[in-house]
Coordinates of C-alpha atoms in Angstrom, one line a residue:
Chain G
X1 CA -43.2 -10.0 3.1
X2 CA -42.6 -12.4 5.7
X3 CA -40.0 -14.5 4.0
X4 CA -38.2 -11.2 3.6
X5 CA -36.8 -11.0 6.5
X6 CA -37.1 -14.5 7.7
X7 CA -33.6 -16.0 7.0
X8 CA -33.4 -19.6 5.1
X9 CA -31.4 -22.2 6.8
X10 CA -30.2 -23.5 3.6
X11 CA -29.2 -20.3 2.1
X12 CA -27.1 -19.4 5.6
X13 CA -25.4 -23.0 5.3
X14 CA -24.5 -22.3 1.7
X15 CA -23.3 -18.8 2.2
X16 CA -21.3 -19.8 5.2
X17 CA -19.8 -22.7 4.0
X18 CA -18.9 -21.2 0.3
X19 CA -17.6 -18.0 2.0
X20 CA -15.3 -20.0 4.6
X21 CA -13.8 -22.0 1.7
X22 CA -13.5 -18.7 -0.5
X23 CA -11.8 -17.4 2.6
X24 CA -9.3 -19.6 2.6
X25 CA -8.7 -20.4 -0.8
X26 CA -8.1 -16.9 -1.1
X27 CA -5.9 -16.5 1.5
X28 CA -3.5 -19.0 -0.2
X29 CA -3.8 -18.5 -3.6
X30 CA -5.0 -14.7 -3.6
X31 CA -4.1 -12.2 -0.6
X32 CA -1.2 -13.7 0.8
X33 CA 1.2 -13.4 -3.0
X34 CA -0.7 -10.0 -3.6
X35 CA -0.1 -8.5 0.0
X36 CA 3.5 -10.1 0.1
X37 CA 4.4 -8.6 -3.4
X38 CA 2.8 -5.3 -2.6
X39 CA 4.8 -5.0 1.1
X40 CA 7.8 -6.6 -0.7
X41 CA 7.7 -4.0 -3.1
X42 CA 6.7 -1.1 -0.8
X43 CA 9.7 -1.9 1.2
X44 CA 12.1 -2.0 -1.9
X45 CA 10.7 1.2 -2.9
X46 CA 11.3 3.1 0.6
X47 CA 14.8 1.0 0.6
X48 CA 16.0 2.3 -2.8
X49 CA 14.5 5.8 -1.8
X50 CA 16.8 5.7 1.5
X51 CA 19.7 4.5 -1.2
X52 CA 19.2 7.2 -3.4
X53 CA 18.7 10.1 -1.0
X54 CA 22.2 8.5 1.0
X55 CA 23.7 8.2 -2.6
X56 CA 22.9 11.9 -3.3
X57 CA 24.1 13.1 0.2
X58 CA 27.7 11.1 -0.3
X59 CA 27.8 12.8 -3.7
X60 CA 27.6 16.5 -2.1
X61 CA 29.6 14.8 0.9
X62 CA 32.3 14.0 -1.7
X63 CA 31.7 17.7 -4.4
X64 CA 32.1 19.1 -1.0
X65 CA 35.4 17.1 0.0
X66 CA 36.7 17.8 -3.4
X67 CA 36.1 21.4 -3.1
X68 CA 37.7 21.8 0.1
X69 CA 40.7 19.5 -1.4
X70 CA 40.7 22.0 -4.1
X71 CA 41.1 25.1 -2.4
X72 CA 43.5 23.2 0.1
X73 CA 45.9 22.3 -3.1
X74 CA 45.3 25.7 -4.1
X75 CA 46.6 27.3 -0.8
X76 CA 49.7 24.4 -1.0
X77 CA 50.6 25.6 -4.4
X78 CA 50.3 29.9 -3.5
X79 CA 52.1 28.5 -0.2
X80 CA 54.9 26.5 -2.1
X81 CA 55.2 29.8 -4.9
X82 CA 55.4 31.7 -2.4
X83 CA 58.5 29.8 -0.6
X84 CA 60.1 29.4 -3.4
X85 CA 59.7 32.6 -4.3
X86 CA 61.4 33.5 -0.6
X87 CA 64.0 30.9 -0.9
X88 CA 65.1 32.5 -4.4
X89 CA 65.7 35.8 -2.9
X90 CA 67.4 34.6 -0.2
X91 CA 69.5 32.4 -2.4
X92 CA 70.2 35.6 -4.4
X93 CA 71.1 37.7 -1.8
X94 CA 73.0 35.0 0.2
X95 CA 75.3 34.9 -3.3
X96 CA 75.2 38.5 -4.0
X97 CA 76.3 38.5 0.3
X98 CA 79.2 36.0 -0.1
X99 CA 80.4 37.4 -3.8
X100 CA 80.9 40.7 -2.2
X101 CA 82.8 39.4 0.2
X102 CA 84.8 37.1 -1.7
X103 CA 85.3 39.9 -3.5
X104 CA 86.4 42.3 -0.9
X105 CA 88.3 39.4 0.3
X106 CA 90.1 38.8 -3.0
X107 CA 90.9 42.6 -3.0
X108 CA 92.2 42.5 0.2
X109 CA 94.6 39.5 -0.4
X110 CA 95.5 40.9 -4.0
X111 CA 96.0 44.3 -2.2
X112 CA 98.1 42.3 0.5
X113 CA 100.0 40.4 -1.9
X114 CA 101.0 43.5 -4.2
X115 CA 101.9 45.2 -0.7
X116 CA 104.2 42.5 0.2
X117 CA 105.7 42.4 -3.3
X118 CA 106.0 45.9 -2.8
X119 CA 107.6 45.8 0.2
X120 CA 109.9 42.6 -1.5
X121 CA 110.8 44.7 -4.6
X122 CA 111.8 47.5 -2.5
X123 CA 113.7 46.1 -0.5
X124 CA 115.5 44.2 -3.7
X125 CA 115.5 47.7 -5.1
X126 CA 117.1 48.7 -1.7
X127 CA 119.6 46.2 -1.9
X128 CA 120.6 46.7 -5.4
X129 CA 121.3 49.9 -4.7
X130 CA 123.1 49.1 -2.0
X131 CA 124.9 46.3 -3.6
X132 CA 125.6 49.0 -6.7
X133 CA 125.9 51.4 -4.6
X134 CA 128.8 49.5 -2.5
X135 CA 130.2 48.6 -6.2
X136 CA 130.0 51.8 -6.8
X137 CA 131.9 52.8 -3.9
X138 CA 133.9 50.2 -3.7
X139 CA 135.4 51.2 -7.4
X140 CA 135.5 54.7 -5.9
X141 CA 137.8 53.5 -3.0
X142 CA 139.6 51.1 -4.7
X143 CA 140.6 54.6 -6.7
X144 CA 141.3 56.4 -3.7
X145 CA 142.7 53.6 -1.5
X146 CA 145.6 55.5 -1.2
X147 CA 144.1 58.1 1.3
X148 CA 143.3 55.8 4.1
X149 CA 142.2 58.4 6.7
X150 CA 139.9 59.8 3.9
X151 CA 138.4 56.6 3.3
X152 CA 138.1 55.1 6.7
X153 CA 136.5 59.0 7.4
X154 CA 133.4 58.1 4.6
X155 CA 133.4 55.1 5.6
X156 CA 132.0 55.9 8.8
X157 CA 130.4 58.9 7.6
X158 CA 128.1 56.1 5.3
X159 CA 127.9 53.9 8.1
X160 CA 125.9 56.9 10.7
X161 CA 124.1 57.4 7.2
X162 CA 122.9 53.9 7.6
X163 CA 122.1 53.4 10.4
X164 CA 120.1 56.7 10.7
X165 CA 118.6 55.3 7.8
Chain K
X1 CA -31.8 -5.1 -14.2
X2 CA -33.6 -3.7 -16.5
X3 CA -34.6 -6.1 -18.8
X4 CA -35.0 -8.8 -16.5
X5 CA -37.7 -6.3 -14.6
X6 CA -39.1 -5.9 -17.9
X7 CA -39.4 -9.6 -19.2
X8 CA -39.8 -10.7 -15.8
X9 CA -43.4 -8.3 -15.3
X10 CA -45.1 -10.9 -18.0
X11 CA -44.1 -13.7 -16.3
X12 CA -44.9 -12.8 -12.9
X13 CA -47.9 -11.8 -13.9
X14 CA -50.0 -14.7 -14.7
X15 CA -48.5 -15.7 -10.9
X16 CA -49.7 -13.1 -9.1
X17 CA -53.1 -12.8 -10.9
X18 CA -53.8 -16.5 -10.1
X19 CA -52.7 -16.1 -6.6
X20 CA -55.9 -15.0 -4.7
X21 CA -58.3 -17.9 -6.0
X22 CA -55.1 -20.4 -6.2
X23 CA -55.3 -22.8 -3.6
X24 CA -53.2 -25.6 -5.6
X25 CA -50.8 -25.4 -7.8
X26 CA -52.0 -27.1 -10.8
X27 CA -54.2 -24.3 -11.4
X28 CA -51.2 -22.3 -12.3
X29 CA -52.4 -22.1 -15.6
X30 CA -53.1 -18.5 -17.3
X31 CA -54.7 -18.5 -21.0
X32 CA -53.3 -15.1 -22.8
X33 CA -57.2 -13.9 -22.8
X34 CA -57.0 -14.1 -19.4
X35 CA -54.0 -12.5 -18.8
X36 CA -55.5 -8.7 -20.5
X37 CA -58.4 -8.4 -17.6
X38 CA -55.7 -9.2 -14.8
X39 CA -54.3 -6.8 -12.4
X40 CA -51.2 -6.4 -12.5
X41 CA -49.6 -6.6 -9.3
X42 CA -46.3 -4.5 -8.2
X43 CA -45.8 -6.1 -5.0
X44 CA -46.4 -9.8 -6.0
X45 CA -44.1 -9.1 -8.8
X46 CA -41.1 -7.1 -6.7
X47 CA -41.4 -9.5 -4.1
X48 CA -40.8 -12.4 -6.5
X49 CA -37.7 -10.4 -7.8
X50 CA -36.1 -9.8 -4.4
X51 CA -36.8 -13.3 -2.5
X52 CA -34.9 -16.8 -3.5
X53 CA -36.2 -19.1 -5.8
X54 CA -35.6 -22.9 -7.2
X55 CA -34.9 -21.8 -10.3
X56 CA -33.4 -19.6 -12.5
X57 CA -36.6 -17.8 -14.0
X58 CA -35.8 -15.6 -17.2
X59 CA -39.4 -15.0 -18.7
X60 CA -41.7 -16.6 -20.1
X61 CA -42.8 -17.7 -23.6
X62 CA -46.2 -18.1 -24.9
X63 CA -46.3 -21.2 -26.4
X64 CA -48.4 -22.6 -29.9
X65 CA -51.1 -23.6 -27.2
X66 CA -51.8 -19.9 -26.2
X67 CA -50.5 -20.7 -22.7
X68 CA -47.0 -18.9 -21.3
X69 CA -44.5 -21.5 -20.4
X70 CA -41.6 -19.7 -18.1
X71 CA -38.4 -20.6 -19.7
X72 CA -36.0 -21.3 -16.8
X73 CA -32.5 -22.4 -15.3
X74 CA -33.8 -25.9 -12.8
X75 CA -31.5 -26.0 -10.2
X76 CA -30.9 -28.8 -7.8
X77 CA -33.4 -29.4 -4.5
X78 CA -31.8 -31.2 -1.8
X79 CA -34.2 -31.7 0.6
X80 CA -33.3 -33.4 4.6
X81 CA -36.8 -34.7 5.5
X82 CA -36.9 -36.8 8.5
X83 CA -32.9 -38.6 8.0
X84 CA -33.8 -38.5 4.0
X85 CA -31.5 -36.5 1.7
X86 CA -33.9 -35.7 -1.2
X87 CA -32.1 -34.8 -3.9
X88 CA -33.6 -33.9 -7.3
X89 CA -33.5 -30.9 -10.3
X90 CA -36.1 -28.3 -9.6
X91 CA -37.2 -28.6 -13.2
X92 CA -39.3 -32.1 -12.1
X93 CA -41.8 -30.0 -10.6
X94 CA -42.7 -28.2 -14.2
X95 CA -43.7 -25.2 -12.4
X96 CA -45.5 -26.6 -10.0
X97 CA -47.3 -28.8 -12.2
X98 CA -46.5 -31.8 -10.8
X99 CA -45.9 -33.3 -7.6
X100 CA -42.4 -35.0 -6.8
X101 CA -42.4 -38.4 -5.2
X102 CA -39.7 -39.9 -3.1
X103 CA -40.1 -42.3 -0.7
X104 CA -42.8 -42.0 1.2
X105 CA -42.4 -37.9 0.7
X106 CA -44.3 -36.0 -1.7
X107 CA -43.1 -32.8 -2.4
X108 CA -44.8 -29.8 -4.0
X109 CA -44.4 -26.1 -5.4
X110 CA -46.8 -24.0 -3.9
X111 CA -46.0 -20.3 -5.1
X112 CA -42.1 -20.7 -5.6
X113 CA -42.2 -22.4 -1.9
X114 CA -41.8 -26.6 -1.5
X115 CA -44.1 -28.2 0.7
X116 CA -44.4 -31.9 1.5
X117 CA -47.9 -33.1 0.8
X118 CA -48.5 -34.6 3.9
X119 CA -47.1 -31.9 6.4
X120 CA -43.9 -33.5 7.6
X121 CA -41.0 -30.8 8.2
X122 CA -37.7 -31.0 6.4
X123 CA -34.9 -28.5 5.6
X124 CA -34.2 -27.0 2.3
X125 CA -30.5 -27.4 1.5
X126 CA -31.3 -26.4 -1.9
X127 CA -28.8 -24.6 -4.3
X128 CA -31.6 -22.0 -5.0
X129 CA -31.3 -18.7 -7.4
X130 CA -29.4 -16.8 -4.3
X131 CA -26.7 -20.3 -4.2
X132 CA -25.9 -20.2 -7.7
X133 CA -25.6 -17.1 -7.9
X134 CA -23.0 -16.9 -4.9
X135 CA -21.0 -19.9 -6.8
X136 CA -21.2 -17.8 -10.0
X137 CA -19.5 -15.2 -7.4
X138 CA -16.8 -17.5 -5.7
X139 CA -15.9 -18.9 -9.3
X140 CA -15.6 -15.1 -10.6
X141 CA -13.4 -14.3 -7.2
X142 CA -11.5 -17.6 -7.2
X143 CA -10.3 -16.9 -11.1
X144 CA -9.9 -13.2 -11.1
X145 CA -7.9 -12.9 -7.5
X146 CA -5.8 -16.2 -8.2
X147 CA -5.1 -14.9 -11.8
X148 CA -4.0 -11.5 -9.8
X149 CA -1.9 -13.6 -7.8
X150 CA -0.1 -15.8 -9.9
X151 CA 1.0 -12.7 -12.0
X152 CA 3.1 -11.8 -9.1
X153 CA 5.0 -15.1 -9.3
X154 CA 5.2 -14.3 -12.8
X155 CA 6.1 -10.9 -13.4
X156 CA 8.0 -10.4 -10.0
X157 CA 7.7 -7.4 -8.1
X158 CA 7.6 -5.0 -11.3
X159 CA 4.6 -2.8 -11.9
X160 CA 1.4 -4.9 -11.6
X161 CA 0.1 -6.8 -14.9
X162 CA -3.0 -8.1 -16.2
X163 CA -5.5 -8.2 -13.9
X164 CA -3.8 -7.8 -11.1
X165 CA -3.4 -4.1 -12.5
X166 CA -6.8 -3.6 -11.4
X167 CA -6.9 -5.3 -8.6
X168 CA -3.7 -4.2 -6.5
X169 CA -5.3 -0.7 -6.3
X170 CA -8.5 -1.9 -4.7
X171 CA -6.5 -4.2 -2.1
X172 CA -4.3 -2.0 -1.2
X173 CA -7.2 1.1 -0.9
X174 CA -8.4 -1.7 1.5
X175 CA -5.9 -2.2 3.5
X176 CA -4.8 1.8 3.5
X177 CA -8.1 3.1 4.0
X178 CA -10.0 0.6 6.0
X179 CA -7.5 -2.1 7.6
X180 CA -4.8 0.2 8.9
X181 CA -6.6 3.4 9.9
X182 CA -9.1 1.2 12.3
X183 CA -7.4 -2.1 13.4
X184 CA -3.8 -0.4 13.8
X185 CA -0.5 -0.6 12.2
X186 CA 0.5 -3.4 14.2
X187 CA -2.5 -6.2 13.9
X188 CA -4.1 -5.4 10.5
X189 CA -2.3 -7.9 8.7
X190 CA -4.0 -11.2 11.0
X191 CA -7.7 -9.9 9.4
X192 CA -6.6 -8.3 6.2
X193 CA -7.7 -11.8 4.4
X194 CA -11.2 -11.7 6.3
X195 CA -11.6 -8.0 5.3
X196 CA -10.8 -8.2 1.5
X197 CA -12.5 -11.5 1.3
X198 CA -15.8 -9.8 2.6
X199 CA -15.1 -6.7 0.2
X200 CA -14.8 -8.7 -2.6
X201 CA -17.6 -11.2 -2.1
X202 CA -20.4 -8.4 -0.8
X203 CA -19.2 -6.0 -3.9
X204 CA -18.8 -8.6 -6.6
X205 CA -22.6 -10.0 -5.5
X206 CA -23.7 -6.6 -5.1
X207 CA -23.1 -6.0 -9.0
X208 CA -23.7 -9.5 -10.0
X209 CA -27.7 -8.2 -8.3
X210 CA -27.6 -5.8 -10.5
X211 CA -27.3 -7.8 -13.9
X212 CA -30.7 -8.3 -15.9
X213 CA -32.1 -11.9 -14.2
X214 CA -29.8 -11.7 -11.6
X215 CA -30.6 -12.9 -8.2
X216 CA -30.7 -10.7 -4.8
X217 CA -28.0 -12.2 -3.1
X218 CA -26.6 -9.8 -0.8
X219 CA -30.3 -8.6 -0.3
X220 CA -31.1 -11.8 1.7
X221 CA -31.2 -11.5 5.0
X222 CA -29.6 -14.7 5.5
X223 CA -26.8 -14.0 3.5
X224 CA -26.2 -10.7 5.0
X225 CA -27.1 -12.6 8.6
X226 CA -24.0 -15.3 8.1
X227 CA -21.7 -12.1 7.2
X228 CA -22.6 -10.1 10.2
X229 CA -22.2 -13.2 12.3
X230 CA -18.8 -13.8 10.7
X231 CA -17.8 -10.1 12.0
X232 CA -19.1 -11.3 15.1
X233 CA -16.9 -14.0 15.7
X234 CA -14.2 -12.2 14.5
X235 CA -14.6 -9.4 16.7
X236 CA -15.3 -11.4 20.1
X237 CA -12.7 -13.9 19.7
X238 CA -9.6 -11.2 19.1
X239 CA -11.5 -9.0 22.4
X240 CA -8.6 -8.2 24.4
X241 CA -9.0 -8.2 28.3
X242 CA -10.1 -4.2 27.9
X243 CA -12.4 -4.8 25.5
X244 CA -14.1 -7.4 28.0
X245 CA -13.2 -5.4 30.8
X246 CA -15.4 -2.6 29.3
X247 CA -18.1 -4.9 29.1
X248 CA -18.8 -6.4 32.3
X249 CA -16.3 -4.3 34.5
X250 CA -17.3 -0.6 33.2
X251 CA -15.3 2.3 34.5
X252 CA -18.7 3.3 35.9
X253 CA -20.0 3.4 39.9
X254 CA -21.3 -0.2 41.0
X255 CA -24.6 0.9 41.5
X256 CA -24.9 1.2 37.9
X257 CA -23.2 -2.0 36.6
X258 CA -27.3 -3.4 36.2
X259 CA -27.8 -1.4 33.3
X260 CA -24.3 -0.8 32.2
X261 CA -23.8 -4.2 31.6
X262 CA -26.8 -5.4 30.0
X263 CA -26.5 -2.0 27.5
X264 CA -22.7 -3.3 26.8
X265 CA -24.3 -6.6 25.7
X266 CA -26.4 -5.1 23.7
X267 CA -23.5 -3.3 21.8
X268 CA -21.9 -6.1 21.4
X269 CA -24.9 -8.4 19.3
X270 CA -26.2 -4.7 18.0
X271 CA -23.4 -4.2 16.0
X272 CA -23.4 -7.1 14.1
X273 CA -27.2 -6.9 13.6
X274 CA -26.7 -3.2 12.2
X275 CA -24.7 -4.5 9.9
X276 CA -26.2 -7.2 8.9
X277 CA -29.8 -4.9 8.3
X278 CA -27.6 -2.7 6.6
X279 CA -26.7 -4.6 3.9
X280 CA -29.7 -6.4 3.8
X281 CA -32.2 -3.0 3.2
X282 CA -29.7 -1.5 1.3
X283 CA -29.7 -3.7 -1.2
X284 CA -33.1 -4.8 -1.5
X285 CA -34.3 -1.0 -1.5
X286 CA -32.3 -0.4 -4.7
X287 CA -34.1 -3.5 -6.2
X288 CA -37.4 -2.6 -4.8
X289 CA -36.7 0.9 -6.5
X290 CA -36.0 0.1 -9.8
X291 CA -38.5 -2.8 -9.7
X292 CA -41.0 -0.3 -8.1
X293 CA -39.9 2.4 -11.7
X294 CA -40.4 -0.3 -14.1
X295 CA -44.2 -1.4 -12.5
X296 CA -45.1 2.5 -13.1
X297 CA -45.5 1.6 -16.6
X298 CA -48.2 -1.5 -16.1
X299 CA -49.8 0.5 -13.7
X300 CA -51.1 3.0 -15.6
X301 CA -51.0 1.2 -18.5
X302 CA -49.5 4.1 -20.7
X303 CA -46.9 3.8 -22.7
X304 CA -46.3 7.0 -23.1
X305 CA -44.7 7.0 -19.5
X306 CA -42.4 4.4 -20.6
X307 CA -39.4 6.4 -20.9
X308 CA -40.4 8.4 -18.1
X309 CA -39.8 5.2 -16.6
X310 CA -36.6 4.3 -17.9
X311 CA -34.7 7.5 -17.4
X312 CA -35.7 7.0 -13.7
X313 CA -34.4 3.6 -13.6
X314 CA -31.3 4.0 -15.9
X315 CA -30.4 7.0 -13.2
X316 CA -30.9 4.5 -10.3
X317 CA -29.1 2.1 -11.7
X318 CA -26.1 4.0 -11.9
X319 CA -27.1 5.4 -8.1
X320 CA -27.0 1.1 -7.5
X321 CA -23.3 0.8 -8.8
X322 CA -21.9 3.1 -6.5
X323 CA -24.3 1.8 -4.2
X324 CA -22.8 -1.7 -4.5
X325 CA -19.2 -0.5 -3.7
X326 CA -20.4 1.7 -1.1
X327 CA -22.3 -0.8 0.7
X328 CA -19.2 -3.7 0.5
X329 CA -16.8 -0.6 1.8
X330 CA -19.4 0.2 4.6
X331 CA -19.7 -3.3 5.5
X332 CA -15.8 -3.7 5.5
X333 CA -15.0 -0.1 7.1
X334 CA -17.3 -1.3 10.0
X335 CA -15.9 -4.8 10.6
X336 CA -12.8 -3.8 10.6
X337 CA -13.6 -0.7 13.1
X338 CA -15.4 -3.2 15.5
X339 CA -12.5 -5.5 15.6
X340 CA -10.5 -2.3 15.7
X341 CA -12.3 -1.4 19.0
X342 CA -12.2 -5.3 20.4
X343 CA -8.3 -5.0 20.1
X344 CA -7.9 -1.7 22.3
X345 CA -4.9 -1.9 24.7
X346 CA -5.4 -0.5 28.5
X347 CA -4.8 3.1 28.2
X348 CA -3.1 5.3 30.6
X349 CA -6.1 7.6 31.0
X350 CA -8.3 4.7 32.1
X351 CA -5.6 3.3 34.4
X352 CA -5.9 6.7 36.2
X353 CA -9.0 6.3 36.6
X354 CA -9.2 3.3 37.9
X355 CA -6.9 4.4 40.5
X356 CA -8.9 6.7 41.8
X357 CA -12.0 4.8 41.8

């Protein structure tokens, strides 16, 4: 029983030595490549995790980008239709404005213009008449020349016409 | 375990029989007729399973002469008598038969113990049952952990192949549940090679106990002694100044610093000596068990209790596999909370206090 728990010299210079030696040859050759690779690897993992979840957030970043682009465009296009829409009426009504007026004005200068001739052809008229009408009279006197009181009497009898006239 | 406690019985027994009337080896000699009237003897026979030996002892044959001749590994002696280094193959000693001579030193087997003939001391550097054993265990460590570890250069820094499949798990459970949790995020990584090295070696020995004619390595107290010391080197030399401090300068009135410090000594060379009986009875109960099943049957002779027997020790057995991890975790959980406690930083709470003392 004794020897049991009575350590062996030998035995503790074997363990010890075989153990330091294990220690270190698996330190080199063992722990250091498989703790290196596991870390290594632990940090790629959380690394491409971080990637991932950064990729997915710039992907709603960017559906949410293109959503508010969308309905921005969307807005631009009712706004534009809209203008154009505006802009068309206007543009109508400015024409339908100025045709009226060019219209009215046309009128007005035709109506001026047939006025004046008016005015032109009745006086023509009036002198026509007056010309024929001095023929006229003329012929008449030249056939009663003989009666000068009578004549120089209508003479002036036409000429208070006249100028009542 | 099994078989070699069951081969082993009938050559222990002859041993053990001869013992009380041996006074010199040469008498180790047991005729078969002999061998029906002895007693068999449990304890001679456990005790000879559990302790060291110079050889590798498998069982024993009964030769054409009617005598059992042990058939046997001889492993190297190397003896340091006096400035001498002895060094010879255990086998030269047939079983204690004969006498070795060198020099002026005669050695001798007396009971699986060598003794020089004419009293002078010497130390026994031998490689013994226990040393092979352990190299069996460095050569298994050496080629399965370097194999893990090339694989990385290998395969990169994909999923783990080969070997190392197995392995990566179990190293990084160490470090994850033993290293970090205890010694700290921070300073794990300095004793994460002491840790899995003492994992490794205490578990693969453990099992490598547990094969039929294995040997009781990690069931010797000096192996487990040289472990327990290692922690405590470990352990004192990273002490930080609080761990000292709480030591010899305890946050305790003066008047009490007689006991208080010779109690924090006591912690300190406790610890490792817990562990190191740990180990040590942990082991060597699980052999003593199953040795203790297996000698039920030549006790009462019957064997009708046989499988009796065998269920018992086949349920132990498996009890011993977990034991083996268990017992390398406990011994690695414990280290690393020692050194975990040896590395403590000043905290605030004790500054406080300190203060106001």
């Amino acid at each position: 029983m004794k020897e049991l728990i009575e350590p062996s010299l030998g035995l503790i210079f074997w363990t010890g030595i075989s153990f330091l030696i294990l220690l270190f040859l698996l330190r080199k050759f063992a722990w250091k490549p498989i703790l290196d690779a596991v870390n290594t690897r632990e940090q790629n993992i959380t690394a491409a995790l971080a990637t991932a979840e950064k990729a997915r957030a710039e992907i709603a970043d960017l559906t949410k980008e293109n959503e508010k682009l969308l309905a921005e465009a969307r807005l631009e296009k009712d706004r534009i239709l809209a203008d154009a829409k505006k802009t068309k009426d206007s543009i109508l009504s400015e024409a339908k404005t100025a045709a009226d007026a060019e219209g009215k004005r046309i009128i007005e200068t035709a109506r001026l213009t047939i006025e004046t001739e008016k005015q032109a052809a009745l006086t023509e008229v009036k002198n026509m008449v007056a010309t024929l009408s001095i023929d006229v009279a003329e012929k008449i006197l030249r056939r009663q020349m003989e009666n000068k009181g009578e004549h120089e009497a209508f003479v002036k009898k036409h000429l208070e016409d006249i100028k009542l006239n | 375990m099994l078989i070699s406690a069951f081969l082993s019985v009938f050559s222990v027994t002859p041993a053990s029989a001869n013992e009380p009337v041996s006074t010199d080896s040469t008498t180790h000699v047991t005729t078969g007729e002999g061998h029906e009237e002895e007693k068999f003897s449990p304890v001679n026979m456990i005790m000879h399973h559990i302790s060291d030996a110079h050889d590798w002892h498998f069982f024993d044959l009964k030769g054409a002469d009617g005598e059992l001749h042990p058939v046997s590994i001889p492993l190297p002696v190397i003896l340091l008598t006096e400035g001498n280094l002895d060094v010879f193959m255990s086998g030269a000693f047939h079983h204690g038969h004969s006498d070795v001579v060198k020099g002026d030193r005669t050695y001798r087997m007396d009971h699986g113990k060598i003794v020089e003939a004419s009293g002078k001391k010497f130390t026994d550097f031998s490689i013994t049952k226990n040393v092979a054993s352990m190299f069996i265990s460095v050569i298994l460590l050496i080629s399965l952990f370097g194999a893990a570890g090339s694989s990385y250069k290998k395969h990169g820094l994909g999923a783990p192949k080969g070997v190392a499949r197995i392995l990566e798990p179990l190293v990084v459970y160490v470090r994850d549940e033993i290293a970090v949790p205890n010694i700290g995020e921070k300073k794990y990584a300095r004793y994460m090679p002491y840790l899995l090295t003492a994992f490794f070696f205490i578990w693969i020995n453990n099992l490598l106990g547990l094969f039929p004619g294995g040997a009781n390595f990690t069931g010797n107290i000096a192996v487990t002694l040289t472990l327990a010391v290692f922690t405590m080197i470990i352990t004192n030399v990273s002490g930080t100044k609080t761990y000292w401090g709480h030591i010899f300068k305890p946050h305790v009135p003066l008047w009490l610093y007689p006991i208080m410090i010779p109690v924090e000594v006591v912690g300190v060379l406790s610890k490792p000596f817990a562990l190191m009986i740990r180990l040590f009875a942990n082991i060597t109960a699980g052999h003593i068990i199953i040795l203790s099943l297996v000698s039920l049957i030549f006790i009462f002779k019957n064997i009708a209790l046989a499988p009796v027997s065998v269920g018992f020790v086949l349920f132990i057995s498996c009890l011993e596999l977990l034991v083996a991890a268990l017992q390398a975790y406990v011994f690695t959980l414990l280290s690393a909370l020692f050194i975990g406690l040896a590395l403590e930083e000043p905290h605030h709470e004790h500054g406080a206090e300190t203060a106001h003392h």
